[in-house]
Amino acid sequence: MSVLAQLADGLRAEGGLLAGAVVDSDAPTPHGDSVAPEHALLFEAIREGYLLHYGAGRVVRTEDRDLALLAGDRLYALGLARLAELGDLHGVAVLADLISDCARAHAEGDPGRAERAWAGGARRLAG
């Protein structure tokens, strides 16, 4: 089962309004493929949160921007909570920096820099 399918199944199992916006996705996970298996789901949850904040999600699809933002927040929290459960302080620092770098890049009108930050974040998380 793909990481995105696992994420979708987990969100559906939680129920609620968000579960109704979950779709099956075979979207690529180009940055997540380089992270360790124990980080794959949390990395893609955080990436999905980012995508919902700045564009369109792969697993959560909604035309309601408020729901998209709330879903993005939920996915950021899900990924970071899983990371904290691992006790991976290096990973917490990497992903906190990544989220911050992406927000800064978008605020400065440079979404390409945000995309490059995801690739760099995956590399730092992996090694």
PDB file of C-alpha atoms in Angstrom:
ATOM      1  CA  MET A   1       0.000   0.000   0.000  1.00  0.00           C
ATOM      2  CA  SER A   2       1.351   3.421  -0.935  1.00  0.00           C
ATOM      3  CA  VAL A   3       2.076   6.075   1.654  1.00  0.00           C
ATOM      4  CA  LEU A   4      -0.706   8.271   0.267  1.00  0.00           C
ATOM      5  CA  ALA A   5      -3.167   5.360   0.490  1.00  0.00           C
ATOM      6  CA  GLN A   6      -2.146   4.845   4.114  1.00  0.00           C
ATOM      7  CA  LEU A   7      -2.669   8.537   4.785  1.00  0.00           C
ATOM      8  CA  ALA A   8      -6.092   8.476   3.112  1.00  0.00           C
ATOM      9  CA  ASP A   9      -7.143   5.387   5.094  1.00  0.00           C
ATOM     10  CA  GLY A  10      -6.050   7.004   8.349  1.00  0.00           C
ATOM     11  CA  LEU A  11      -7.981  10.200   7.641  1.00  0.00           C
ATOM     12  CA  ARG A  12     -11.097   8.260   6.673  1.00  0.00           C
ATOM     13  CA  ALA A  13     -10.849   6.221   9.868  1.00  0.00           C
ATOM     14  CA  GLU A  14     -10.838   9.434  11.937  1.00  0.00           C
ATOM     15  CA  GLY A  15     -14.238  10.301  10.480  1.00  0.00           C
ATOM     16  CA  GLY A  16     -15.737  13.760  10.563  1.00  0.00           C
ATOM     17  CA  LEU A  17     -15.891  16.470   7.959  1.00  0.00           C
ATOM     18  CA  LEU A  18     -12.338  15.888   6.758  1.00  0.00           C
ATOM     19  CA  ALA A  19     -13.024  12.219   6.001  1.00  0.00           C
ATOM     20  CA  GLY A  20     -15.634  13.272   3.456  1.00  0.00           C
ATOM     21  CA  ALA A  21     -13.018  15.226   1.490  1.00  0.00           C
ATOM     22  CA  VAL A  22     -10.519  12.347   1.238  1.00  0.00           C
ATOM     23  CA  VAL A  23      -9.903  10.859  -2.209  1.00  0.00           C
ATOM     24  CA  ASP A  24      -7.793   7.974  -3.425  1.00  0.00           C
ATOM     25  CA  SER A  25      -4.611   9.253  -5.009  1.00  0.00           C
ATOM     26  CA  ASP A  26      -1.830   7.790  -7.072  1.00  0.00           C
ATOM     27  CA  ALA A  27      -0.001  11.124  -7.156  1.00  0.00           C
ATOM     28  CA  PRO A  28       3.769  10.892  -7.085  1.00  0.00           C
ATOM     29  CA  THR A  29       5.702  11.429  -3.866  1.00  0.00           C
ATOM     30  CA  PRO A  30       9.000  12.617  -5.366  1.00  0.00           C
ATOM     31  CA  HIS A  31      10.527  14.026  -2.196  1.00  0.00           C
ATOM     32  CA  GLY A  32       9.177  11.418   0.214  1.00  0.00           C
ATOM     33  CA  ASP A  33      10.802   8.545  -1.656  1.00  0.00           C
ATOM     34  CA  SER A  34      14.173   9.494  -0.200  1.00  0.00           C
ATOM     35  CA  VAL A  35      13.156   9.487   3.481  1.00  0.00           C
ATOM     36  CA  ALA A  36      13.398   6.468   5.784  1.00  0.00           C
ATOM     37  CA  PRO A  37      10.306   4.239   5.965  1.00  0.00           C
ATOM     38  CA  GLU A  38       9.529   5.350   9.532  1.00  0.00           C
ATOM     39  CA  HIS A  39       9.408   8.955   8.304  1.00  0.00           C
ATOM     40  CA  ALA A  40       7.488   8.399   5.051  1.00  0.00           C
ATOM     41  CA  LEU A  41       3.936   8.771   6.378  1.00  0.00           C
ATOM     42  CA  LEU A  42       4.666  11.766   8.583  1.00  0.00           C
ATOM     43  CA  PHE A  43       6.631  13.480   5.813  1.00  0.00           C
ATOM     44  CA  GLU A  44       3.776  13.034   3.326  1.00  0.00           C
ATOM     45  CA  ALA A  45       1.200  14.169   5.922  1.00  0.00           C
ATOM     46  CA  ILE A  46       3.147  17.392   6.402  1.00  0.00           C
ATOM     47  CA  ARG A  47       3.600  17.768   2.639  1.00  0.00           C
ATOM     48  CA  GLU A  48      -0.160  17.319   2.165  1.00  0.00           C
ATOM     49  CA  GLY A  49      -0.765  19.988   4.798  1.00  0.00           C
ATOM     50  CA  TYR A  50       1.557  22.318   2.929  1.00  0.00           C
ATOM     51  CA  LEU A  51      -0.159  21.594  -0.392  1.00  0.00           C
ATOM     52  CA  LEU A  52      -3.569  22.340   1.119  1.00  0.00           C
ATOM     53  CA  HIS A  53      -2.315  25.669   2.422  1.00  0.00           C
ATOM     54  CA  TYR A  54      -0.735  26.777  -0.849  1.00  0.00           C
ATOM     55  CA  GLY A  55      -2.566  24.936  -3.609  1.00  0.00           C
ATOM     56  CA  ALA A  56      -4.347  21.638  -4.039  1.00  0.00           C
ATOM     57  CA  GLY A  57      -3.935  18.475  -2.003  1.00  0.00           C
ATOM     58  CA  ARG A  58      -3.379  15.009  -3.350  1.00  0.00           C
ATOM     59  CA  VAL A  59      -5.399  13.130  -0.720  1.00  0.00           C
ATOM     60  CA  VAL A  60      -7.770  15.847   0.502  1.00  0.00           C
ATOM     61  CA  ARG A  61      -9.804  17.600  -2.182  1.00  0.00           C
ATOM     62  CA  THR A  62     -12.236  20.383  -1.414  1.00  0.00           C
ATOM     63  CA  GLU A  63     -13.378  23.616  -3.003  1.00  0.00           C
ATOM     64  CA  ASP A  64     -13.933  25.050   0.491  1.00  0.00           C
ATOM     65  CA  ARG A  65     -10.782  27.103   1.255  1.00  0.00           C
ATOM     66  CA  ASP A  66     -11.593  27.213   4.972  1.00  0.00           C
ATOM     67  CA  LEU A  67     -11.814  23.420   5.106  1.00  0.00           C
ATOM     68  CA  ALA A  68      -8.603  23.147   3.075  1.00  0.00           C
ATOM     69  CA  LEU A  69      -6.751  25.373   5.560  1.00  0.00           C
ATOM     70  CA  LEU A  70      -8.129  23.455   8.541  1.00  0.00           C
ATOM     71  CA  ALA A  71      -7.253  20.153   6.883  1.00  0.00           C
ATOM     72  CA  GLY A  72      -3.758  21.471   6.200  1.00  0.00           C
ATOM     73  CA  ASP A  73      -3.358  22.396   9.853  1.00  0.00           C
ATOM     74  CA  ARG A  74      -4.603  18.946  10.888  1.00  0.00           C
ATOM     75  CA  LEU A  75      -2.106  17.252   8.583  1.00  0.00           C
ATOM     76  CA  TYR A  76       0.794  19.390   9.813  1.00  0.00           C
ATOM     77  CA  ALA A  77      -0.178  18.428  13.369  1.00  0.00           C
ATOM     78  CA  LEU A  78      -0.552  14.735  12.470  1.00  0.00           C
ATOM     79  CA  GLY A  79       2.894  14.589  10.908  1.00  0.00           C
ATOM     80  CA  LEU A  80       4.620  16.495  13.678  1.00  0.00           C
ATOM     81  CA  ALA A  81       2.895  14.416  16.375  1.00  0.00           C
ATOM     82  CA  ARG A  82       4.123  11.210  14.713  1.00  0.00           C
ATOM     83  CA  LEU A  83       7.603  12.670  14.535  1.00  0.00           C
ATOM     84  CA  ALA A  84       7.504  13.595  18.221  1.00  0.00           C
ATOM     85  CA  GLU A  85       6.409  10.019  19.054  1.00  0.00           C
ATOM     86  CA  LEU A  86       9.608   8.805  17.398  1.00  0.00           C
ATOM     87  CA  GLY A  87      11.621  11.098  19.669  1.00  0.00           C
ATOM     88  CA  ASP A  88      13.518  12.331  16.616  1.00  0.00           C
ATOM     89  CA  LEU A  89      14.760  15.783  17.618  1.00  0.00           C
ATOM     90  CA  HIS A  90      16.803  16.113  14.425  1.00  0.00           C
ATOM     91  CA  GLY A  91      13.659  15.412  12.386  1.00  0.00           C
ATOM     92  CA  VAL A  92      11.643  17.944  14.381  1.00  0.00           C
ATOM     93  CA  ALA A  93      14.258  20.612  13.647  1.00  0.00           C
ATOM     94  CA  VAL A  94      14.449  19.699   9.952  1.00  0.00           C
ATOM     95  CA  LEU A  95      10.703  19.794   9.432  1.00  0.00           C
ATOM     96  CA  ALA A  96      10.188  22.946  11.505  1.00  0.00           C
ATOM     97  CA  ASP A  97      12.822  24.675   9.357  1.00  0.00           C
ATOM     98  CA  LEU A  98      11.239  23.280   6.198  1.00  0.00           C
ATOM     99  CA  ILE A  99       7.766  24.561   7.097  1.00  0.00           C
ATOM    100  CA  SER A 100       9.232  27.949   7.977  1.00  0.00           C
ATOM    101  CA  ASP A 101      11.330  28.121   4.791  1.00  0.00           C
ATOM    102  CA  CYS A 102       8.285  27.292   2.656  1.00  0.00           C
ATOM    103  CA  ALA A 103       6.134  29.925   4.346  1.00  0.00           C
ATOM    104  CA  ARG A 104       8.871  32.506   3.842  1.00  0.00           C
ATOM    105  CA  ALA A 105       9.310  31.564   0.177  1.00  0.00           C
ATOM    106  CA  HIS A 106       5.583  31.919  -0.490  1.00  0.00           C
ATOM    107  CA  ALA A 107       5.405  35.214   1.421  1.00  0.00           C
ATOM    108  CA  GLU A 108       8.226  36.489  -0.800  1.00  0.00           C
ATOM    109  CA  GLY A 109       6.478  35.265  -3.962  1.00  0.00           C
ATOM    110  CA  ASP A 110       8.926  32.459  -4.738  1.00  0.00           C
ATOM    111  CA  PRO A 111       7.055  29.120  -4.755  1.00  0.00           C
ATOM    112  CA  GLY A 112       9.920  27.537  -6.720  1.00  0.00           C
ATOM    113  CA  ARG A 113      12.198  28.100  -3.735  1.00  0.00           C
ATOM    114  CA  ALA A 114       9.605  26.369  -1.548  1.00  0.00           C
ATOM    115  CA  GLU A 115       9.635  23.333  -3.844  1.00  0.00           C
ATOM    116  CA  ARG A 116      13.426  23.185  -3.681  1.00  0.00           C
ATOM    117  CA  ALA A 117      13.179  23.397   0.101  1.00  0.00           C
ATOM    118  CA  TRP A 118      11.081  20.202   0.106  1.00  0.00           C
ATOM    119  CA  ALA A 119      13.791  18.330  -1.783  1.00  0.00           C
ATOM    120  CA  GLY A 120      16.458  19.636   0.600  1.00  0.00           C
ATOM    121  CA  GLY A 121      14.314  18.849   3.637  1.00  0.00           C
ATOM    122  CA  ALA A 122      13.849  15.267   2.475  1.00  0.00           C
ATOM    123  CA  ARG A 123      17.615  14.884   2.044  1.00  0.00           C
ATOM    124  CA  ARG A 124      18.309  16.348   5.508  1.00  0.00           C
ATOM    125  CA  LEU A 125      15.656  14.126   7.078  1.00  0.00           C
ATOM    126  CA  ALA A 126      17.135  11.074   5.359  1.00  0.00           C
ATOM    127  CA  GLY A 127      20.667  11.664   6.468  1.00  0.00           C
TER     128      GLY A 127
END
